[in-house]
CSV table of C-alpha atoms in Angstrom, one decimal:
chain,number,residue,atom,x,y,z
A,1,MET,CA,-160.3,94.0,92.6
A,2,ASN,CA,-159.8,95.0,89.0
A,3,ASP,CA,-161.5,98.2,88.0
A,4,VAL,CA,-162.7,97.5,84.4
A,5,LYS,CA,-164.2,100.2,82.2
A,6,TYR,CA,-165.3,99.9,78.5
A,7,VAL,CA,-165.3,103.0,76.3
A,8,ALA,CA,-167.1,103.1,72.9
A,9,LYS,CA,-165.5,105.4,70.3
A,10,ARG,CA,-165.9,106.3,66.7
A,11,SER,CA,-163.0,107.7,64.8
A,12,LYS,CA,-162.5,109.3,61.4
A,13,ARG,CA,-159.5,108.1,59.4
A,14,PRO,CA,-158.4,108.8,55.8
A,15,ASP,CA,-160.0,105.5,54.7
A,16,GLY,CA,-163.3,105.9,56.5
A,17,TRP,CA,-165.1,105.7,59.8
A,18,TYR,CA,-164.2,103.1,62.5
A,19,ALA,CA,-166.0,101.8,65.5
A,20,GLU,CA,-163.7,101.1,68.5
A,21,VAL,CA,-164.1,99.6,71.9
A,22,ILE,CA,-161.3,100.3,74.5
A,23,ARG,CA,-161.0,98.4,77.8
A,24,GLU,CA,-159.4,100.2,80.7
A,25,VAL,CA,-158.2,98.0,83.5
A,26,ASN,CA,-156.6,99.9,86.5
A,27,GLY,CA,-155.6,102.8,84.2
A,28,VAL,CA,-154.2,100.7,81.4
A,29,ALA,CA,-156.0,101.0,78.1
A,30,GLU,CA,-156.3,98.3,75.5
A,31,LYS,CA,-158.2,98.3,72.2
A,32,VAL,CA,-160.4,95.2,72.2
A,33,PHE,CA,-162.6,95.8,69.1
A,34,GLU,CA,-162.2,97.7,65.8
A,35,LYS,CA,-164.4,97.6,62.7
A,36,LYS,CA,-164.6,99.8,59.6
A,37,CYS,CA,-168.0,101.2,59.0
A,38,LEU,CA,-170.0,103.0,56.3
A,39,ASN,CA,-170.5,106.3,58.1
A,40,GLU,CA,-170.3,108.0,61.5
A,41,ASP,CA,-173.8,107.0,62.7
A,42,VAL,CA,-173.1,103.3,61.9
A,43,ALA,CA,-169.8,103.5,63.7
A,44,ALA,CA,-171.4,105.0,66.8
A,45,GLY,CA,-174.1,102.4,66.8
A,46,ILE,CA,-171.8,99.5,66.4
A,47,ALA,CA,-169.4,100.7,69.1
A,48,GLY,CA,-172.3,101.2,71.6
A,49,TYR,CA,-173.7,97.8,70.8
A,50,GLU,CA,-170.3,96.1,71.3
A,51,VAL,CA,-169.9,97.7,74.7
A,52,LYS,CA,-173.3,96.6,75.8
A,53,ARG,CA,-172.7,93.1,74.6
A,54,ARG,CA,-169.3,92.9,76.4
A,55,LEU,CA,-170.9,94.2,79.6
A,56,GLN,CA,-173.7,91.6,79.4
A,57,ASN,CA,-171.3,88.8,78.7
A,58,ARG,CA,-169.1,89.9,81.6
A,59,ARG,CA,-172.1,89.8,84.0
A,60,LEU,CA,-172.9,86.3,82.8
A,61,VAL,CA,-169.4,85.0,83.3
A,62,HIS,CA,-168.7,86.5,86.7
């Protein structure tokens, strides 16, 4: 069975804040979502929302 874990992150780069979602499957990490945001709070909110949405969709599919 695949052990799938989603991680929500916000990161500061020279050109602004980014929301990121990383999927880890059996220890292998892959970035599955990235979006430039207005500020840190927006980046955190969007990353959290994306993880929640992906987990809900995963439950519906499986």
